[in-house]
């Protein structure tokens, strides 16, 4: 079985695949001081609830945008599951995706995994919008190549910053408000966040579509993923598909591609 790990700035997501079947899926907050042993105790207990054992794992793949966690999670795989993880972004890992940006090494591992899964599931050109700690718009051109994108602060990060610098503004939940005009502080903040972010999403998507396909042909397909995408999809009709497993599926596809390549070359 394959252990797939996606380490982001807010959460580390773990999934176990038995072939194409996802047998388990868990997340834990990203914490720089957490050790590989601590991860192992937590993960093993959750695996046991699914009838899975450490010995069931014979391969791992790791995507990390948190340098302090990369080594820790690799050590988790090596010490507790007996395998060295394939690392997305390593020179010897074949993505099956052309990276058409000025410095291909700058492409985040999670963004690349999203693009790989999107190309496998939807017809390009594509935009993948991933709403998490940051909001990323990843662009796949008509040739199926990663062509760049946009990075903006995530909605939770923006709300937290507003709460920190404005003493009288409370922390509020991110949700679609009943009306655009807030009748109190909480309603006003929720409206500003929801409709302000929705406006940003729509504005950026329209500009990307104009650059990617000026005539509208071929159609640009927008795929949404990330923890908050369903919330903001309520406010716009520009998101064509919501695909919550996009990153993990991208990791599975990358691992399968490289295993198949090793089989062909006998490595």
Coordinates of N, CA and C in Angstrom, one line a residue, residues 3-167:
X3 N 1.5 5.2 1.2 CA 1.3 6.2 2.1 C 1.6 7.6 1.4
X4 N 0.6 8.4 1.2 CA 0.7 9.7 0.5 C 0.6 10.8 1.6
X5 N 1.6 11.7 1.6 CA 1.6 12.8 2.6 C 1.7 14.1 1.9
X6 N 0.8 15.0 2.2 CA 0.8 16.4 1.7 C 0.9 17.3 2.8
X7 N 2.1 17.9 3.0 CA 2.4 18.8 4.1 C 2.2 20.3 3.7
X8 N 1.1 20.9 4.2 CA 0.9 22.3 3.9 C 1.1 23.2 5.1
X9 N 0.9 24.5 4.9 CA 1.3 25.4 6.0 C 0.3 25.3 7.2
X10 N -0.9 24.8 6.9 CA -1.9 24.7 8.0 C -2.1 23.3 8.5
X11 N -2.2 22.3 7.5 CA -2.4 20.9 7.9 C -1.4 20.0 7.1
X12 N -1.2 18.9 7.8 CA -0.5 17.8 7.1 C -1.6 16.7 6.8
X13 N -1.7 16.3 5.6 CA -2.7 15.3 5.2 C -2.1 14.0 4.9
X14 N -2.6 12.9 5.4 CA -2.1 11.6 5.2 C -3.2 10.8 4.5
X15 N -2.9 10.0 3.5 CA -3.8 9.1 2.9 C -3.1 7.7 2.6
X16 N -3.9 6.7 2.7 CA -3.3 5.3 2.3 C -4.1 4.8 1.1
X17 N -3.4 4.4 0.1 CA -4.0 3.9 -1.1 C -3.6 2.4 -1.3
X18 N -4.6 1.6 -1.5 CA -4.5 0.2 -1.9 C -4.8 0.1 -3.4
X19 N -3.8 0.3 -4.3 CA -4.1 0.4 -5.7 C -4.7 1.8 -5.9
X20 N -5.9 1.8 -6.5 CA -6.7 3.1 -6.7 C -7.6 3.4 -5.5
X21 N -7.8 2.4 -4.6 CA -8.7 2.6 -3.5 C -8.1 3.4 -2.4
X22 N -8.7 4.4 -1.9 CA -8.3 5.1 -0.8 C -8.8 4.5 0.5
X23 N -7.9 3.9 1.3 CA -8.3 3.1 2.5 C -8.4 4.0 3.8
X24 N -7.7 5.1 3.8 CA -7.8 6.0 4.9 C -7.3 7.4 4.5
X25 N -7.8 8.4 5.3 CA -7.6 9.8 4.9 C -7.7 10.6 6.2
X26 N -6.6 11.2 6.7 CA -6.5 11.9 7.9 C -5.7 13.2 7.8
X27 N -6.0 14.2 8.7 CA -5.3 15.4 8.7 C -4.9 15.8 10.1
X28 N -3.8 16.5 10.3 CA -3.4 17.0 11.6 C -2.8 18.4 11.3
X29 N -2.9 19.3 12.3 CA -2.4 20.6 12.1 C -0.9 20.6 12.0
X30 N -0.3 21.5 11.2 CA 1.1 21.6 11.0 C 1.7 22.2 12.2
X31 N 2.7 21.5 12.8 CA 3.3 22.0 14.0 C 4.8 21.7 13.8
X32 N 5.6 22.8 13.8 CA 7.1 22.6 13.5 C 7.8 21.8 14.5
X33 N 7.3 21.7 15.8 CA 8.0 21.0 16.8 C 7.6 19.5 16.9
X34 N 6.6 19.1 16.1 CA 6.2 17.7 16.2 C 7.2 16.8 15.6
X35 N 7.5 15.7 16.3 CA 8.6 14.8 15.9 C 8.0 13.6 15.1
X36 N 8.9 12.9 14.4 CA 8.4 11.7 13.6 C 7.8 10.7 14.5
X37 N 8.2 10.5 15.7 CA 7.6 9.6 16.7 C 6.2 10.0 17.0
X38 N 6.0 11.3 17.2 CA 4.7 11.8 17.6 C 3.7 11.5 16.4
X39 N 4.2 11.8 15.2 CA 3.3 11.5 14.0 C 3.0 10.1 14.0
X40 N 4.0 9.2 14.3 CA 3.8 7.8 14.2 C 2.7 7.3 15.2
X41 N 2.8 7.8 16.4 CA 1.8 7.3 17.4 C 0.4 7.7 17.0
X42 N 0.2 9.0 16.5 CA -1.1 9.5 16.1 C -1.6 8.7 14.9
X43 N -0.7 8.5 13.9 CA -1.1 7.9 12.6 C -1.4 6.4 12.8
X44 N -0.6 5.7 13.6 CA -0.8 4.3 13.8 C -2.1 4.0 14.5
X45 N -2.5 4.9 15.4 CA -3.8 4.6 16.1 C -4.9 4.8 15.2
X46 N -4.9 5.8 14.3 CA -5.9 6.0 13.3 C -6.0 4.8 12.3
X47 N -4.8 4.4 11.9 CA -4.7 3.3 10.9 C -5.4 2.0 11.6
X48 N -5.1 1.8 12.8 CA -5.6 0.6 13.5 C -7.2 0.6 13.5
X49 N -7.7 1.8 13.6 CA -9.2 1.9 13.6 C -9.8 1.5 12.2
X50 N -8.9 1.6 11.2 CA -9.3 1.2 9.8 C -8.9 -0.2 9.5
X51 N -8.3 -0.9 10.5 CA -7.8 -2.3 10.2 C -6.5 -2.3 9.5
X52 N -5.7 -1.3 9.5 CA -4.5 -1.2 8.8 C -3.3 -1.2 9.8
X53 N -2.2 -1.8 9.3 CA -1.0 -1.9 10.2 C 0.2 -1.3 9.5
X54 N 1.2 -0.8 10.2 CA 2.4 -0.2 9.6 C 3.0 -1.1 8.5
X55 N 3.0 -2.5 8.8 CA 3.6 -3.4 7.8 C 2.8 -3.5 6.5
X56 N 1.6 -2.9 6.4 CA 0.9 -2.9 5.2 C 1.5 -1.9 4.2
X57 N 2.2 -0.9 4.7 CA 2.8 0.2 3.9 C 4.1 -0.3 3.3
X58 N 4.2 -0.3 1.9 CA 5.4 -0.7 1.3 C 6.0 0.5 0.4
X59 N 5.3 1.6 0.4 CA 5.9 2.7 -0.4 C 5.2 4.0 0.1
X60 N 5.9 5.1 -0.1 CA 5.4 6.4 0.3 C 5.8 7.5 -0.7
X61 N 5.0 8.6 -0.7 CA 5.3 9.7 -1.5 C 5.0 11.0 -0.7
X62 N 5.8 12.0 -0.8 CA 5.8 13.1 0.1 C 5.8 14.4 -0.8
X63 N 4.8 15.3 -0.5 CA 4.7 16.6 -1.0 C 4.8 17.6 0.1
X64 N 5.7 18.5 0.2 CA 5.9 19.4 1.3 C 6.2 20.8 0.9
X65 N 5.5 21.8 1.4 CA 5.9 23.2 1.2 C 6.4 23.8 2.5
X66 N 6.6 22.9 3.5 CA 7.1 23.3 4.8 C 8.5 22.7 5.1
X67 N 9.5 23.4 4.8 CA 10.9 22.8 4.9 C 11.2 22.2 6.2
X68 N 10.7 22.7 7.3 CA 10.9 22.2 8.6 C 10.3 20.8 8.8
X69 N 9.2 20.5 8.1 CA 8.5 19.3 8.2 C 9.0 18.2 7.2
X70 N 9.7 18.6 6.2 CA 10.1 17.7 5.1 C 10.9 16.6 5.7
X71 N 12.0 16.9 6.4 CA 12.9 15.9 7.0 C 12.1 15.1 8.0
X72 N 11.3 15.7 8.9 CA 10.6 14.9 9.9 C 9.7 13.9 9.3
X73 N 8.9 14.3 8.2 CA 8.0 13.3 7.6 C 8.7 12.2 6.8
X74 N 9.9 12.6 6.2 CA 10.7 11.6 5.6 C 11.2 10.5 6.6
X75 N 11.6 11.1 7.8 CA 12.1 10.2 8.9 C 10.9 9.3 9.4
X76 N 9.7 9.8 9.4 CA 8.5 9.0 9.8 C 8.4 7.8 8.9
X77 N 8.5 8.1 7.6 CA 8.4 7.0 6.6 C 9.5 6.0 6.8
X78 N 10.7 6.4 6.9 CA 11.9 5.5 7.0 C 11.9 4.7 8.3
X79 N 11.6 5.4 9.5 CA 11.8 4.7 10.8 C 10.6 3.9 11.1
X80 N 9.4 4.3 10.7 CA 8.2 3.6 11.2 C 7.4 2.8 10.1
X81 N 7.8 3.1 8.8 CA 7.1 2.3 7.7 C 8.1 1.6 6.8
X82 N 9.4 1.8 7.1 CA 10.4 1.0 6.4 C 10.6 1.4 4.9
X83 N 10.3 2.6 4.6 CA 10.4 3.0 3.1 C 10.9 4.5 3.0
X84 N 11.7 4.7 2.0 CA 12.1 6.1 1.8 C 11.1 6.8 0.8
X85 N 10.5 7.9 1.2 CA 9.5 8.4 0.4 C 10.0 9.1 -0.9
X86 N 9.2 8.9 -2.0 CA 9.4 9.6 -3.2 C 9.0 11.1 -2.9
X87 N 9.9 12.0 -3.3 CA 9.6 13.4 -3.0 C 9.3 14.2 -4.2
X88 N 8.1 14.8 -4.3 CA 7.7 15.6 -5.4 C 8.6 16.8 -5.5
X89 N 9.1 17.0 -6.6 CA 10.1 18.1 -6.8 C 11.5 17.7 -6.9
X90 N 11.8 16.4 -6.5 CA 13.2 15.9 -6.6 C 13.5 15.7 -8.0
X91 N 14.8 15.9 -8.4 CA 15.2 15.9 -9.8 C 14.9 14.5 -10.5
X92 N 14.9 13.4 -9.7 CA 14.7 12.1 -10.3 C 13.3 11.7 -10.4
X93 N 12.3 12.6 -10.0 CA 10.9 12.2 -10.0 C 10.3 12.8 -11.3
X94 N 9.7 11.9 -12.1 CA 9.1 12.3 -13.4 C 7.7 12.7 -13.1
X95 N 7.3 13.9 -13.3 CA 6.0 14.4 -13.1 C 5.0 14.1 -14.2
X96 N 5.6 13.9 -15.4 CA 4.7 13.7 -16.6 C 4.0 15.0 -16.9
X97 N 4.6 16.1 -16.5 CA 4.0 17.4 -16.7 C 5.1 18.4 -17.1
X98 N 5.0 19.1 -18.2 CA 5.9 20.1 -18.5 C 5.7 21.4 -17.7
X99 N 6.7 21.9 -17.1 CA 6.6 23.1 -16.2 C 7.1 24.3 -17.0
X100 N 6.2 25.2 -17.5 CA 6.6 26.3 -18.4 C 6.5 27.6 -17.6
X101 N 7.5 27.7 -16.6 CA 7.6 29.0 -15.9 C 9.1 29.3 -15.9
X102 N 9.4 30.6 -15.5 CA 10.8 31.0 -15.6 C 11.8 30.1 -14.8
X103 N 11.4 29.7 -13.6 CA 12.2 28.8 -12.8 C 11.4 27.7 -12.4
X104 N 11.4 26.5 -13.1 CA 10.6 25.4 -12.7 C 10.7 24.9 -11.3
X105 N 11.9 25.2 -10.7 CA 12.0 24.7 -9.3 C 11.2 25.5 -8.3
X106 N 10.6 26.6 -8.7 CA 9.8 27.4 -7.9 C 8.3 26.9 -7.8
X107 N 8.0 26.0 -8.7 CA 6.6 25.4 -8.6 C 6.4 24.6 -7.4
X108 N 5.5 25.0 -6.5 CA 5.2 24.3 -5.3 C 4.8 22.9 -5.5
X109 N 5.2 22.0 -4.6 CA 4.9 20.6 -4.8 C 3.4 20.3 -4.8
X110 N 2.7 21.0 -4.0 CA 1.2 20.8 -3.9 C 0.5 21.3 -5.2
X111 N 1.1 22.4 -5.7 CA 0.5 23.0 -7.0 C 0.8 22.1 -8.1
X112 N 1.9 21.5 -8.2 CA 2.3 20.5 -9.2 C 1.4 19.3 -9.2
X113 N 1.2 18.8 -7.9 CA 0.3 17.6 -7.8 C -1.1 17.9 -8.2
X114 N -1.6 19.1 -7.9 CA -2.9 19.5 -8.3 C -3.0 19.5 -9.8
X115 N -2.0 20.1 -10.5 CA -2.0 20.2 -11.9 C -2.0 18.8 -12.6
X116 N -1.2 17.9 -12.0 CA -1.1 16.5 -12.6 C -2.4 15.8 -12.5
X117 N -3.1 15.9 -11.4 CA -4.4 15.3 -11.2 C -5.5 16.0 -12.1
X118 N -5.4 17.3 -12.2 CA -6.4 18.0 -13.0 C -6.3 17.6 -14.5
X119 N -5.1 17.5 -15.0 CA -4.9 17.1 -16.4 C -5.4 15.7 -16.7
X120 N -5.2 14.9 -15.7 CA -5.7 13.5 -15.9 C -7.2 13.3 -15.8
X121 N -7.9 14.3 -15.3 CA -9.3 14.2 -15.1 C -10.2 15.2 -15.9
X122 N -9.6 16.3 -16.4 CA -10.3 17.3 -17.1 C -9.5 17.8 -18.3
X123 N -10.3 18.2 -19.3 CA -9.6 18.6 -20.6 C -9.0 20.1 -20.4
X124 N -7.8 20.2 -20.7 CA -7.2 21.6 -20.7 C -7.7 22.4 -21.8
X125 N -7.6 23.8 -21.7 CA -6.9 24.5 -20.6 C -7.7 24.5 -19.3
X126 N -6.9 24.7 -18.2 CA -7.5 24.5 -16.9 C -7.0 25.6 -16.0
X127 N -7.8 25.9 -15.0 CA -7.3 26.7 -13.8 C -7.8 25.9 -12.6
X128 N -6.8 25.6 -11.7 CA -7.1 25.0 -10.4 C -7.0 26.0 -9.4
X129 N -8.1 26.3 -8.7 CA -8.1 27.2 -7.6 C -8.1 26.4 -6.3
X130 N -7.1 26.6 -5.4 CA -6.9 25.9 -4.2 C -7.0 26.9 -3.0
X131 N -8.1 26.8 -2.2 CA -8.3 27.8 -1.2 C -7.9 27.2 0.2
X132 N -6.8 27.6 0.7 CA -6.3 27.1 2.0 C -5.7 28.3 2.7
X133 N -4.5 28.0 3.3 CA -3.7 29.1 4.0 C -3.5 30.2 3.0
X134 N -3.1 29.9 1.8 CA -3.0 30.8 0.7 C -4.0 30.4 -0.3
X135 N -4.4 31.3 -1.2 CA -5.3 30.9 -2.3 C -4.4 30.9 -3.6
X136 N -4.3 29.8 -4.2 CA -3.5 29.7 -5.4 C -4.4 29.4 -6.7
X137 N -4.0 30.0 -7.8 CA -4.7 29.7 -9.0 C -3.6 29.2 -9.9
X138 N -3.7 27.9 -10.3 CA -2.7 27.2 -11.0 C -3.2 27.0 -12.5
X139 N -2.4 27.4 -13.4 CA -2.9 27.4 -14.8 C -2.2 26.3 -15.6
X140 N -3.1 25.5 -16.3 CA -2.6 24.5 -17.2 C -3.0 25.0 -18.6
X141 N -2.1 25.1 -19.5 CA -2.4 25.7 -20.9 C -3.0 24.6 -21.7
X142 N -3.4 25.0 -23.0 CA -4.1 24.1 -23.9 C -3.3 22.8 -24.2
X143 N -1.9 23.0 -24.1 CA -1.0 21.8 -24.4 C -0.9 20.9 -23.2
X144 N -1.5 21.2 -22.1 CA -1.4 20.4 -20.9 C -0.2 20.6 -20.0
X145 N 0.4 21.8 -20.2 CA 1.6 22.2 -19.4 C 1.3 23.2 -18.3
X146 N 2.0 23.1 -17.2 CA 1.8 24.0 -16.1 C 2.4 25.3 -16.6
X147 N 1.6 26.4 -16.6 CA 2.0 27.6 -17.2 C 2.1 28.8 -16.2
X148 N 2.0 28.5 -14.9 CA 2.2 29.5 -13.9 C 0.9 29.7 -13.1
X149 N 0.7 30.9 -12.6 CA -0.5 31.1 -11.8 C -0.5 32.3 -11.0
X150 N -1.3 32.3 -9.9 CA -1.4 33.5 -9.0 C -1.4 32.9 -7.6
X151 N -0.8 33.7 -6.7 CA -0.8 33.3 -5.3 C -1.3 34.5 -4.5
X152 N -2.3 34.3 -3.7 CA -2.9 35.4 -2.8 C -3.0 34.9 -1.4
X153 N -3.2 35.8 -0.4 CA -3.4 35.3 1.0 C -4.7 34.5 1.1
X154 N -4.8 33.5 1.9 CA -6.0 32.8 2.1 C -7.0 33.6 3.0
X155 N -8.3 33.3 2.9 CA -9.3 34.0 3.7 C -9.1 34.0 5.2
X156 N -8.7 32.8 5.7 CA -8.5 32.7 7.2 C -7.4 33.6 7.6
X157 N -6.3 33.6 6.8 CA -5.1 34.4 7.1 C -5.5 35.9 7.1
X158 N -6.3 36.3 6.2 CA -6.7 37.7 6.1 C -7.6 38.1 7.3
X159 N -8.6 37.2 7.6 CA -9.4 37.5 8.8 C -8.6 37.6 10.1
X160 N -7.6 36.7 10.2 CA -6.8 36.7 11.4 C -6.0 38.0 11.5
X161 N -5.5 38.4 10.4 CA -4.7 39.7 10.4 C -5.6 40.9 10.8
X162 N -6.8 40.9 10.3 CA -7.8 41.9 10.6 C -8.1 42.0 12.1
X163 N -8.3 40.8 12.7 CA -8.6 40.7 14.1 C -7.4 41.1 14.9
X164 N -6.2 40.8 14.5 CA -5.0 41.1 15.3 C -4.7 42.6 15.3
X165 N -4.9 43.3 14.2 CA -4.6 44.7 14.1 C -5.7 45.7 14.5
X166 N -6.9 45.2 14.6 CA -8.1 46.0 14.9 C -8.6 45.5 16.3
X167 N -8.3 46.2 17.4 CA -8.6 45.7 18.7 C -10.1 45.4 18.9

